[in-house]
Coordinates of C-alpha atoms and ligand atoms in Angstrom, one line a residue:
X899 CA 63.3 14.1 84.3
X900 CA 63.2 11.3 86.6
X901 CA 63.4 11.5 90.3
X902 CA 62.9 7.6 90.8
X903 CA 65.2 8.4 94.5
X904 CA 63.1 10.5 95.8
X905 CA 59.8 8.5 94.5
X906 CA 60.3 5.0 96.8
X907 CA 56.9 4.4 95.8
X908 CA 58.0 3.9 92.2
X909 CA 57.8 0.3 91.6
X910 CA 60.5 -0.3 89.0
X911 CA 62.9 2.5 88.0
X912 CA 62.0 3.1 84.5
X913 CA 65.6 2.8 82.8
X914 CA 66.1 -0.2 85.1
X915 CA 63.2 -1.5 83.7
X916 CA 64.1 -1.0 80.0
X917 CA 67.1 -2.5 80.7
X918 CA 66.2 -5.5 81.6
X919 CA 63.3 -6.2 79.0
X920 CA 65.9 -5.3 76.3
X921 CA 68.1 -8.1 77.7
X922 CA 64.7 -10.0 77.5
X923 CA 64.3 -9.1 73.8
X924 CA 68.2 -10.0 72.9
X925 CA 66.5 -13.6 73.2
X926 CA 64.3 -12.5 71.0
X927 CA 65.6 -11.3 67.4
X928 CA 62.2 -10.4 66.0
X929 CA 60.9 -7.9 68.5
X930 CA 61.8 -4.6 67.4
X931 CA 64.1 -2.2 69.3
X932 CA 62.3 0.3 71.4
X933 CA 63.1 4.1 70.1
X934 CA 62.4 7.6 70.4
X935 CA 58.6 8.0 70.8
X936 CA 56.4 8.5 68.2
X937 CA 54.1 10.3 70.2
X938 CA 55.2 13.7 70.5
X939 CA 56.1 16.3 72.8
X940 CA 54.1 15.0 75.6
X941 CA 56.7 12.0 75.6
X942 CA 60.1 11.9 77.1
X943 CA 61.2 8.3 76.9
X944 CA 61.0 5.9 74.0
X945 CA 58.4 3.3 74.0
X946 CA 59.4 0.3 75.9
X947 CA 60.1 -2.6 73.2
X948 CA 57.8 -5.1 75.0
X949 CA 55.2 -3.0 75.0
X950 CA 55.7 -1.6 71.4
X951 CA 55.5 -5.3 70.4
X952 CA 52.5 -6.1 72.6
X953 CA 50.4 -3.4 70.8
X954 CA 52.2 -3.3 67.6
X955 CA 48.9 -4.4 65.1
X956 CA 50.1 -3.9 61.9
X957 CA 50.4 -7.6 61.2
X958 CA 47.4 -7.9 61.7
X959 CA 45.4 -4.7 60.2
X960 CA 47.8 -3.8 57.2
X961 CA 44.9 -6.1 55.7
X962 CA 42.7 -2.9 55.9
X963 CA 45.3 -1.3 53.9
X964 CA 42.7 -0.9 51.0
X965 CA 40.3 0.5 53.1
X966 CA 42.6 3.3 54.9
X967 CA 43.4 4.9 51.9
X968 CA 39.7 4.8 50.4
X969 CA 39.0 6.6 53.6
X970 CA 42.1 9.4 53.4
X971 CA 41.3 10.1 49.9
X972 CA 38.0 10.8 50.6
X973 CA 38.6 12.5 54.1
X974 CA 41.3 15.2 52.3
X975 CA 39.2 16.0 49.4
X976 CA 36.3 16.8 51.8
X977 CA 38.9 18.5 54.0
X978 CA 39.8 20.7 50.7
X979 CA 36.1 21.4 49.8
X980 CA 35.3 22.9 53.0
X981 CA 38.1 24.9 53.1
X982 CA 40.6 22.7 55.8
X983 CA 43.2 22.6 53.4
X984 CA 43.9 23.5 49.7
X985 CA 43.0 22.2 46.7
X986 CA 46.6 21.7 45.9
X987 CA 47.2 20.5 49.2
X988 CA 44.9 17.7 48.7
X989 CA 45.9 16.5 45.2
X990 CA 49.5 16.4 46.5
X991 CA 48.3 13.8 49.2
X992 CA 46.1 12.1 47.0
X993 CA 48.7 11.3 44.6
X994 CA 50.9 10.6 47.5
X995 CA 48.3 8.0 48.7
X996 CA 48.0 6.8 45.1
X997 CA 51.4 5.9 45.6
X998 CA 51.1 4.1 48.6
X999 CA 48.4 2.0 47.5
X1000 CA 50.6 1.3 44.4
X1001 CA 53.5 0.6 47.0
X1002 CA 51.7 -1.7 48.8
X1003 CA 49.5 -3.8 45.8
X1004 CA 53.3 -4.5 44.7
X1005 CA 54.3 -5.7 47.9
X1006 CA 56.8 -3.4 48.4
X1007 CA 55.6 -1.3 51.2
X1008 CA 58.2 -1.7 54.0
X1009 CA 55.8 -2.2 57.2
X1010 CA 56.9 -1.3 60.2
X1011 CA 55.9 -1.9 64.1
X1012 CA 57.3 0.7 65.2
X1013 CA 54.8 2.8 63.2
X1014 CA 52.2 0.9 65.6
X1015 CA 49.3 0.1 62.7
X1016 CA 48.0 0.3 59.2
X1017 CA 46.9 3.8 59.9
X1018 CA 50.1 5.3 60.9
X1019 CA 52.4 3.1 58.3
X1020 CA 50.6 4.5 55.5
X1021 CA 50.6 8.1 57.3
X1022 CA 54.4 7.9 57.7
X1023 CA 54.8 6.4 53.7
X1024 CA 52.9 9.5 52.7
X1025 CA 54.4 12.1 54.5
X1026 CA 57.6 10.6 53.7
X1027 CA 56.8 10.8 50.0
X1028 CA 54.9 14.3 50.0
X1029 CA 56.9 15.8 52.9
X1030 CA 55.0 18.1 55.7
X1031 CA 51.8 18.7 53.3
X1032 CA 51.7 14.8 54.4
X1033 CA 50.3 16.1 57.7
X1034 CA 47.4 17.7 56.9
X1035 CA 45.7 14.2 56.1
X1036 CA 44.7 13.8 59.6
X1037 CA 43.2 17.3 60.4
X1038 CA 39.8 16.8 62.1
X1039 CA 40.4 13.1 62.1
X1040 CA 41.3 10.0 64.6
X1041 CA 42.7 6.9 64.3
X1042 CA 39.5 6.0 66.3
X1043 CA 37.1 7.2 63.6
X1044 CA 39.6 6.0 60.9
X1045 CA 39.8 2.8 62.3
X1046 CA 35.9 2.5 62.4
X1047 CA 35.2 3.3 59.0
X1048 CA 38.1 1.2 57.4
X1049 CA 36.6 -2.1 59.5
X1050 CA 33.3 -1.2 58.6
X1051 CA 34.0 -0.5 54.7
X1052 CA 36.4 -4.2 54.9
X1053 CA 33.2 -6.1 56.5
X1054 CA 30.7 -5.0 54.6
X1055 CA 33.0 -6.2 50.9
X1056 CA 33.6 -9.4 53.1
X1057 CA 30.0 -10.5 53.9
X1058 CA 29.5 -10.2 49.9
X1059 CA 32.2 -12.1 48.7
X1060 CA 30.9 -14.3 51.8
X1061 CA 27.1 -14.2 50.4
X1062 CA 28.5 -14.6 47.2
X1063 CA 30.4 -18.1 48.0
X1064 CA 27.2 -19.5 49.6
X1065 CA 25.3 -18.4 46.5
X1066 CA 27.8 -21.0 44.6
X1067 CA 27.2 -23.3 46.5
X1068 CA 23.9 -23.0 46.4
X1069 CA 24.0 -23.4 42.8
X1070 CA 25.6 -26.7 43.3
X1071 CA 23.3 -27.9 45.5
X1072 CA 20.3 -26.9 42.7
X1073 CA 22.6 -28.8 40.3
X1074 CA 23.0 -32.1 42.1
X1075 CA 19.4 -32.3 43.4
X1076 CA 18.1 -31.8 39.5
X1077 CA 20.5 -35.2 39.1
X1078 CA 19.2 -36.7 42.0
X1079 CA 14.7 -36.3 41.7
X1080 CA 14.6 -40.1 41.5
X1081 CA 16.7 -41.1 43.9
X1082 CA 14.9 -42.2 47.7
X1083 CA 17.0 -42.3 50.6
X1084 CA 15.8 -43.2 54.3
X1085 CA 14.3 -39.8 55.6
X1086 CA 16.1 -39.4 59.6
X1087 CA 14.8 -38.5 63.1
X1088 CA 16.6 -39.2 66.2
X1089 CA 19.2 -40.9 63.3
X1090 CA 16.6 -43.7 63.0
X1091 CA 14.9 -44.2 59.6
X1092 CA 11.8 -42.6 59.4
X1093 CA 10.0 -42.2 56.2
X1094 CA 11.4 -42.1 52.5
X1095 CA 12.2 -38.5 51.1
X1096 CA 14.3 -37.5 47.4
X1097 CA 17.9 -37.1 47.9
X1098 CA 17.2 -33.8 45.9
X1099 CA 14.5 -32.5 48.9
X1100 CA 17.3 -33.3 51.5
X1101 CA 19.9 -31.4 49.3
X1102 CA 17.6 -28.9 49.2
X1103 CA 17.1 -28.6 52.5
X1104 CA 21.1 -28.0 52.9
X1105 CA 20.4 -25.2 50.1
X1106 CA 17.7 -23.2 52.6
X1107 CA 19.7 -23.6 55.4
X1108 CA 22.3 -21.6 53.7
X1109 CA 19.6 -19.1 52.3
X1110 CA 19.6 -17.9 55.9
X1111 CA 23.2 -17.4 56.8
X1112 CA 23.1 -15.3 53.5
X1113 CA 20.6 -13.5 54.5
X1114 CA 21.9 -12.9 58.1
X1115 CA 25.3 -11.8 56.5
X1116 CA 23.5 -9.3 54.1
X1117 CA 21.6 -8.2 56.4
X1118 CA 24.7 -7.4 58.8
X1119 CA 26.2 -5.6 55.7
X1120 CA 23.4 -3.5 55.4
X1121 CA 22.9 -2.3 58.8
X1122 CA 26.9 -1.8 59.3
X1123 CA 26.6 0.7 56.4
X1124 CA 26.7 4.0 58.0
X1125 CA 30.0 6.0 58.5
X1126 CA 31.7 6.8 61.4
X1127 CA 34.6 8.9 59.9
X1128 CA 34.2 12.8 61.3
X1129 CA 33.2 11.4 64.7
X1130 CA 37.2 11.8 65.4
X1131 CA 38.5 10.6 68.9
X1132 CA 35.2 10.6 70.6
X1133 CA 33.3 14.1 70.3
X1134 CA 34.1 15.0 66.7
X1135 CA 36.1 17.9 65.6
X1136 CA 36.3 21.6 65.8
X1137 CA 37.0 21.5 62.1
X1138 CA 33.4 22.5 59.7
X1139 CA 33.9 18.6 58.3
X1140 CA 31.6 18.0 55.5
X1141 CA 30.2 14.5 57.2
X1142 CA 27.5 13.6 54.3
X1143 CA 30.2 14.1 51.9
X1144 CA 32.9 11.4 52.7
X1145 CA 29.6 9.1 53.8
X1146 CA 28.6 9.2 49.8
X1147 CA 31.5 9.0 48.7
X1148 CA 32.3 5.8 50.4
X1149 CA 29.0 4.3 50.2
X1150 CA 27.6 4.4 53.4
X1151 CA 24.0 5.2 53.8
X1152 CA 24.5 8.4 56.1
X1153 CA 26.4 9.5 58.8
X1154 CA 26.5 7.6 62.1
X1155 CA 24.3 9.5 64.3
X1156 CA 26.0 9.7 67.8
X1157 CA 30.2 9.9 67.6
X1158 CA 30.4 8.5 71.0
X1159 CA 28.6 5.6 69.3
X1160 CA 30.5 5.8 66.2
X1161 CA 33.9 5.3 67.9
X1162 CA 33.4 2.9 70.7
X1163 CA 31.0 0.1 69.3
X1164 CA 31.7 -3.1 67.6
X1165 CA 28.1 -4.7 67.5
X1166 CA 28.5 -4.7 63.6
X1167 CA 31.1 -7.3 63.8
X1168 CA 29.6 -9.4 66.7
X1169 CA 26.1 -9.6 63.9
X1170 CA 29.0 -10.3 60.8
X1171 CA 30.3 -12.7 63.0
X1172 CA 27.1 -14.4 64.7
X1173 CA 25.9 -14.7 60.8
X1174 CA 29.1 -16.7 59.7
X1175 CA 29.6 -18.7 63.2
X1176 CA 25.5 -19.6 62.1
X1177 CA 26.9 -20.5 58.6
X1178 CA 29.9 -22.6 60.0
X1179 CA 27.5 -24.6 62.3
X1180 CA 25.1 -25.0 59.4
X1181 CA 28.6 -26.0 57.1
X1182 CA 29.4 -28.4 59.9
X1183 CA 26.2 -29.9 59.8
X1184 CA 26.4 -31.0 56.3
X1185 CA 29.8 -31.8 56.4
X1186 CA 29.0 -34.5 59.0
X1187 CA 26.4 -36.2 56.7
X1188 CA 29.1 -36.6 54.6
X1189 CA 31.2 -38.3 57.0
X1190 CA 28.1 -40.6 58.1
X1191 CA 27.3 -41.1 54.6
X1192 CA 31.1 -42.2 53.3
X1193 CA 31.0 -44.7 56.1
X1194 CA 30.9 -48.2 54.9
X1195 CA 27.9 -48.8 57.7
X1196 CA 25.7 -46.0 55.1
X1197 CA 27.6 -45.9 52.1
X1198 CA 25.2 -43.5 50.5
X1199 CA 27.5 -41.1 49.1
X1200 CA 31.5 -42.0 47.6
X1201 CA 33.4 -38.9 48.2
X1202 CA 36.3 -38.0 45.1
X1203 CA 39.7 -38.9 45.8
X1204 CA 40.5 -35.0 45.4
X1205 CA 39.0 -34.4 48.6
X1206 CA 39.7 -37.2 50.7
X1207 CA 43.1 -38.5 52.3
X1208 CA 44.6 -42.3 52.6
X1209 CA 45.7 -43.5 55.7
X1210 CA 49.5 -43.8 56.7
X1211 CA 49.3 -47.3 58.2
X1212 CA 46.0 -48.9 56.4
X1213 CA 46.5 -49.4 52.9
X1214 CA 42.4 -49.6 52.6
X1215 CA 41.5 -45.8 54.0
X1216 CA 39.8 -43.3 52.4
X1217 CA 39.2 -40.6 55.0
X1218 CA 36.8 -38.1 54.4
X1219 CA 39.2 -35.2 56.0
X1220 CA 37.8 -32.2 54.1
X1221 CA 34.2 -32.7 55.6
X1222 CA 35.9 -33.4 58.7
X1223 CA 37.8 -30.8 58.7
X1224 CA 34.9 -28.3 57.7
X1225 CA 33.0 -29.6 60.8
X1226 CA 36.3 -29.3 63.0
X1227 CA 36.7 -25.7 62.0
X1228 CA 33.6 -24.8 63.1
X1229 CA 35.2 -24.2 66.7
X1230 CA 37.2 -21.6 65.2
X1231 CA 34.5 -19.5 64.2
X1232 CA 32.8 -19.8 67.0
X1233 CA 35.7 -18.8 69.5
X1234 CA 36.0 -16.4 67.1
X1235 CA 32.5 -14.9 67.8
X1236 CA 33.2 -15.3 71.6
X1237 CA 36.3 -13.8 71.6
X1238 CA 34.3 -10.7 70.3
X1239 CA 31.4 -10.9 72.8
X1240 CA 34.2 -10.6 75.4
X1241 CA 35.9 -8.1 74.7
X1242 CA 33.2 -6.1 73.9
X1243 CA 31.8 -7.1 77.5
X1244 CA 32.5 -3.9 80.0
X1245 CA 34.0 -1.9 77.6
X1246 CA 33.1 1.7 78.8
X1247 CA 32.1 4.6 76.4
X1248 CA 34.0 5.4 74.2
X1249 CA 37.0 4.0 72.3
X1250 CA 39.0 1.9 73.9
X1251 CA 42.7 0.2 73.1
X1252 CA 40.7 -3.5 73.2
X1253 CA 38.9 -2.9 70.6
X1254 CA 41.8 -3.4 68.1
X1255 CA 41.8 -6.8 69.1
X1256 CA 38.3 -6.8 67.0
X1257 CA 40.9 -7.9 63.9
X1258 CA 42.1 -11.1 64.3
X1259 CA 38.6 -12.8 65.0
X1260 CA 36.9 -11.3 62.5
X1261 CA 39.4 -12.3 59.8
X1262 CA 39.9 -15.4 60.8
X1263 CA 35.9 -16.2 60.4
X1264 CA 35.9 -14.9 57.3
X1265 CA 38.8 -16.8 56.0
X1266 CA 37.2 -20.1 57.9
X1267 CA 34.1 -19.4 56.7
X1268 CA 34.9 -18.6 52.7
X1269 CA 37.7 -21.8 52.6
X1270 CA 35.3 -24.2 54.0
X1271 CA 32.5 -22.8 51.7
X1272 CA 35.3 -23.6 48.9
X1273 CA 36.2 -27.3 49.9
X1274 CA 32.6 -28.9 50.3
X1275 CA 31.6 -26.8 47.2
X1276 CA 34.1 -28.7 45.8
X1277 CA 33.4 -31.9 47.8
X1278 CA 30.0 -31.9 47.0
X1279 CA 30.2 -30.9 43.0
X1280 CA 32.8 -34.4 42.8
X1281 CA 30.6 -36.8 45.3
X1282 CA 29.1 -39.9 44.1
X1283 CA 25.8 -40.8 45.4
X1284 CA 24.6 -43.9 45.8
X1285 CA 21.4 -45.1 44.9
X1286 CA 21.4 -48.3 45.0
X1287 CA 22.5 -48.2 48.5
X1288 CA 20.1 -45.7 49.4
X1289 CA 17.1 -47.8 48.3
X1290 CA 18.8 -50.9 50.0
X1291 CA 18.3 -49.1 53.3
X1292 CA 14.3 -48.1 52.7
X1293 CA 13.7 -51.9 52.9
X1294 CA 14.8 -52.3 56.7
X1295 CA 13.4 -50.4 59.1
X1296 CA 9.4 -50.3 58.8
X1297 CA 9.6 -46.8 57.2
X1298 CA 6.3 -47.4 55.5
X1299 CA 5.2 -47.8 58.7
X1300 CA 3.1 -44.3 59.0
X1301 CA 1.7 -45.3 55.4
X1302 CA -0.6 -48.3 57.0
X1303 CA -1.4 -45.8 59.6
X1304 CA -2.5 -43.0 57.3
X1305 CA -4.3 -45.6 55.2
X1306 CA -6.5 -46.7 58.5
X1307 CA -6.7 -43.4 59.4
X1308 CA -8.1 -42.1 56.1
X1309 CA -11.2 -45.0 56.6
X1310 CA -12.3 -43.3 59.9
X1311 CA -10.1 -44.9 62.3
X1312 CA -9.3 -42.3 64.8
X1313 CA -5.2 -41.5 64.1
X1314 CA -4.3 -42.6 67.7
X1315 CA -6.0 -46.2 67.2
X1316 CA -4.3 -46.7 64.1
X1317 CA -0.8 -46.1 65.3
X1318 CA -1.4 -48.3 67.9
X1319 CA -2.7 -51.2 65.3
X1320 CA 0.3 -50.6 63.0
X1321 CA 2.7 -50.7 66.0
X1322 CA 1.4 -54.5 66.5
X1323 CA 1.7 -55.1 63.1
X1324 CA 5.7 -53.8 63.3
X1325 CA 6.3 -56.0 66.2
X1326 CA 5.0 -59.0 64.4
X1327 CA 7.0 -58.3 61.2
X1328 CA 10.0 -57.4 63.2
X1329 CA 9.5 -60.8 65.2
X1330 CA 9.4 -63.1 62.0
X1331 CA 11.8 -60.9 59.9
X1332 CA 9.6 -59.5 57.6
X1333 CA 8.5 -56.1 56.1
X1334 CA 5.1 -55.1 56.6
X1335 CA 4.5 -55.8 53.3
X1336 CA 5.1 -59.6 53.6
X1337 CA 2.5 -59.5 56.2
X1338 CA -0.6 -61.9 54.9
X1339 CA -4.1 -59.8 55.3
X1340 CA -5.3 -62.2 57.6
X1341 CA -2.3 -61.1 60.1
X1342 CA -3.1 -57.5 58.9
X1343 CA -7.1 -58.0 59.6
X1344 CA -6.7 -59.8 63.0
X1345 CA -5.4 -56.1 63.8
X1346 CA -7.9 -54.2 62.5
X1347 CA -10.7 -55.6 60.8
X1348 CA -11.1 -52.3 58.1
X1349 CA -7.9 -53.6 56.1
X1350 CA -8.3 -55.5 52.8
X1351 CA -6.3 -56.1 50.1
X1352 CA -5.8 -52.1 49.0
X1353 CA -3.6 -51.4 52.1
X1354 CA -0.8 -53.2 50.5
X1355 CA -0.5 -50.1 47.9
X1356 CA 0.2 -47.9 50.4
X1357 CA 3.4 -49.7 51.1
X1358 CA 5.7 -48.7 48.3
X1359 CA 8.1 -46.1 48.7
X1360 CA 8.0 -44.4 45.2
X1361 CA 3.8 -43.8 46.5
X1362 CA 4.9 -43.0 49.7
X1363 CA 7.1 -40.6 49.0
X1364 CA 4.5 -39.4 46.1
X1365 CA 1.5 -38.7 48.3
X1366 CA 3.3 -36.5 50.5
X1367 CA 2.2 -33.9 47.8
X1368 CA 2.7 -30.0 50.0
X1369 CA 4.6 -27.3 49.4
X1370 CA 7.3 -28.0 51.6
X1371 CA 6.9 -32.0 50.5
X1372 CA 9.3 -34.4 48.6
X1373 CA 6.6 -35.3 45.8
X1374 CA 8.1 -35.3 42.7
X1375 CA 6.6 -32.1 41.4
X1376 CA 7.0 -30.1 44.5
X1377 CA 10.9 -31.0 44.1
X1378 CA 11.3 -30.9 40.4
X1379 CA 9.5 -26.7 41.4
X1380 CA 11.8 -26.2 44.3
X1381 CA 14.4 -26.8 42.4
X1382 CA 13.3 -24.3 39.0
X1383 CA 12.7 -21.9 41.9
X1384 CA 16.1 -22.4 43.5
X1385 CA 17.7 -22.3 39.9
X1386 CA 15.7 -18.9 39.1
X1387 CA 16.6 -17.4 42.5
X1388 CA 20.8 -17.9 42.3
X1389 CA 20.7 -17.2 39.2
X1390 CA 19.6 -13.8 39.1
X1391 CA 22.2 -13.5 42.1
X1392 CA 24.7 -13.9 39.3
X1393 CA 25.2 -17.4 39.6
X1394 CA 25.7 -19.1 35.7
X1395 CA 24.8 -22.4 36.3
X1396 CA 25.8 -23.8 33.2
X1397 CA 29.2 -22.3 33.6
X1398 CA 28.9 -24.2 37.1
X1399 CA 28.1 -27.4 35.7
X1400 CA 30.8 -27.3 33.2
X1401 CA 33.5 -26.9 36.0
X1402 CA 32.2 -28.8 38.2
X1403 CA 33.2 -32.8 37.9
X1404 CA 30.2 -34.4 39.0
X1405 CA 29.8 -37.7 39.0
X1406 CA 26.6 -39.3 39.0
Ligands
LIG1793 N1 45.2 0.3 66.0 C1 44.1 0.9 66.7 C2 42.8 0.0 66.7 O1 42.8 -0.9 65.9 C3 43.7 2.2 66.0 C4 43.1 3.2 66.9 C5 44.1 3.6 68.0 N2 43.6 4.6 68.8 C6 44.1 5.0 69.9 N3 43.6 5.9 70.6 N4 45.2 4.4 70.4 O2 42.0 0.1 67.5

């Protein structure tokens, strides 16, 4: 009963209201009508349309279809062993949910907003199947705890599948820096040319990067992997609920320990996220050596025509779009982990409706994440190095520089005065448009009177490269280990590398 008359204070009569957001929606075909409330007796007036659109999810969360049902089935038959329901109460709404989950892997579940979200869509499909029995599912249960679990159980498959990705790539990497142990490329600071490293160590070093973000996601998984489901709305249930029982029998570790807790945090996806937004960043890292290395100005690396785009208006273009792309999306994933931060920001205990908009960020990073980790495996596998090119640039830019000033060094001259000789011996070269190998040893000894004629050996690259002999280092052998080691250590992750090899077209 509304007395909107006597109640001036009411801003908008209610009907009035409706009435005109319904003429609102008529320019609008896809938002659904508003109808009777779904929300029982404490509800008089249907749900206005806007606002069953607004907070309509189930576009979103029907992805945790898989997940909700894992959860019921193992919420009734706990509910059954501790007395809640029947035994035959809880096979009938097994099978129901059986049914639902076959329903929906066919693609024939007929989703609904008006049934709000995943939760209550599959709810309604079973009760509609196994009549009131149907009802009994959510005894001593939430959609707050429900949600919980189903997010927890889809992000903890997600960061292995994730882990799993990077592990394949990974594999790649080993694969093309085994090709690659000869190969010498200008070593970078600042973008200038420093010293000569092995294109393998530099591959490498994209290899441990992504160690890490595997890592951080695992890591995530593993701490995410307690259950929430008996902690209800916010204070658990009256109902004797069996919690260690649905925890092991979906995999979690143990109960969550505090249902306040439970219900109302989301700090397991802001650490999921964190890891991938980490993993893009690294991703985007390595996709913009690509670009830099496909341009003609390096031309270290010639990226496969099946992942790279002409131009519409220059006939001669061959845009590296998939690494650009990779590095572009990178934004993405890290709104994606800001989007979380803030709405997790001044949330009070416990749930809260803005925590369903937890979905869409976290699926999106995922599916950034895992397509991105697809194209520059890809990319990668199909790239052409180039060697020559490579050792074209070790001849300009003095990066044997630090050789001459170890070789000083190593005969007593304090480190400091030798940098300070070979910087005088660079400005010379550099003056007369030499290396400081075509120095004569009388220009070298009017700098320092401790060179002879030995100092010269110090001034190939191959040596160079080959004296720098530490773990860690790009001597031969340390690479040629690092690699074994990197081989040994995805493939015990399940990686089969000479599977990988053989589908992977990779040019030399
Ligand atoms: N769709 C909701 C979400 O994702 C489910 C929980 C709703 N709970 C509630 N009290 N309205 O958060």
């Amino acid at each position: 009963m509304h007395e909107d008359e006597h109640e001036p204070w009411r801003a908008c009569p209610s009907e009035r209201w409706r009435a005109s957001t319904a003429a609102m929606a008529e320019d609008n075909p896809e938002a659904p009508a508003s109808t009777s409330s779904t929300w029982g007796g404490r509800f008089e007036e249907p749900m206005d349309a806007v606002a069953l659109r607004y907070s309509a999810s189930v576009d979103v969360d029907k992805r945790l279809a898989e997940q909700d049902i894992e959860g019921s089935i193992a919420h009734v038959t706990m509910l059954a062993k501790v007395g809640v329901v029947t035994g035959d109460e809880a096979a009938t709404i097994r099978a129901g949910l059986e049914k639902v989950r076959e329903t929906i892997r066919a693609g024939k579940m007929a989703w609904s907003d008006e049934r709000e979200d995943v939760h209550m869509n599959v709810e309604s499909a079973l009760t509609e199947d196994v009549g009131d029995v149907g009802g009994k599912l959510h005894t001593g249960r939430s959609r707050n705890d429900q949600v919980a679990t189903d997010m927890r159980l889809w992000t903890r498959e997600a960061c292995k599948r994730t882990a799993a990705r990077i592990d394949r790539l990974m594999g790649i990497l080993a694969l093309r820096a085994e090709g690659t142990v000869d190969v010498l490329l200008p070593g970078y600071t600042h973008l200038q040319r420093a010293q000569p490293v092995r294109l393998a160590h530099h591959l490498l070093a994209w290899a441990e990067m992504l160690e890490r973000d595997r890592g951080r996601l695992l890591d995530a998984a593993k701490r995410m992997n307690e259950s929430p489901l008996g902690c209800a709305a916010l204070a658990s249930t009256t109902f004797p609920l069996d919690r260690e029982m649905t925890a092991k029998a979906l995999g979690f570790d143990r109960p969550m320990r505090n249902s306040l807790d439970a219900v109302g945090d989301r700090d397991f996806l802001v650490e999921a996220v964190g890891a991938l937004a980490c993993a893009a960043v690294h991703l985007s890292r390595i996709a913009e050596e690509l670009v830099l290395w496909s341009t003609q100005e390096f031309g270290f690396v010639v990226m496969s025509d099946a992942f790279t785009t002409g131009s519409s208006i220059m006939p001669q273009k061959k845009n590296p779009d998939m690494a650009e792309l990779a590095r572009g999306k990178t934004g993405r994933v890290i709104g994606d982990l800001v989007n979380l931060l803030v709405t997790l920001k001044g949330l009070p205990l416990a749930y809260n409706r803005d925590l369903q908009e937890d979905k869409a960020p976290v699926f999106d990073a995922f599916d950034t994440v895992d397509d991105t980790l697809d194209v520059l495996s890809g990319a990668i596998a199909a790239a052409a190095f180039q060697p020559e090119k490579m050792k074209a640039a070790l001849r300009e830019g003095f990066l044997d520089a630090t050789e001459l000033a170890d070789w000083l060094a190593a005969r007593g001259v304090p480190f400091r005065d030798a940098h300070h000789v070979v910087g005088h011996l660079v400005a010379k070269a550099h003056a007369s448009q030499r290396t400081l190998g075509e120095l004569t040893l009388d220009e070298l000894k009017a700098e320092h009177d401790a060179f002879d004629e030995s100092a010269f050996d110090a001034l190939d690259m191959e040596t160079a490269v080959e004296r720098r002999d530490l773990p860690g280092g790009p001597a031969k052998g340390r690479v040629g280990a690092a690699i074994a080691e990197l081989r040994e250590r995805v493939g015990g992750r399940g990686i089969d590398l000479t599977a990988l090899a053989n589908d992977t077209r990779s040019e030399p």
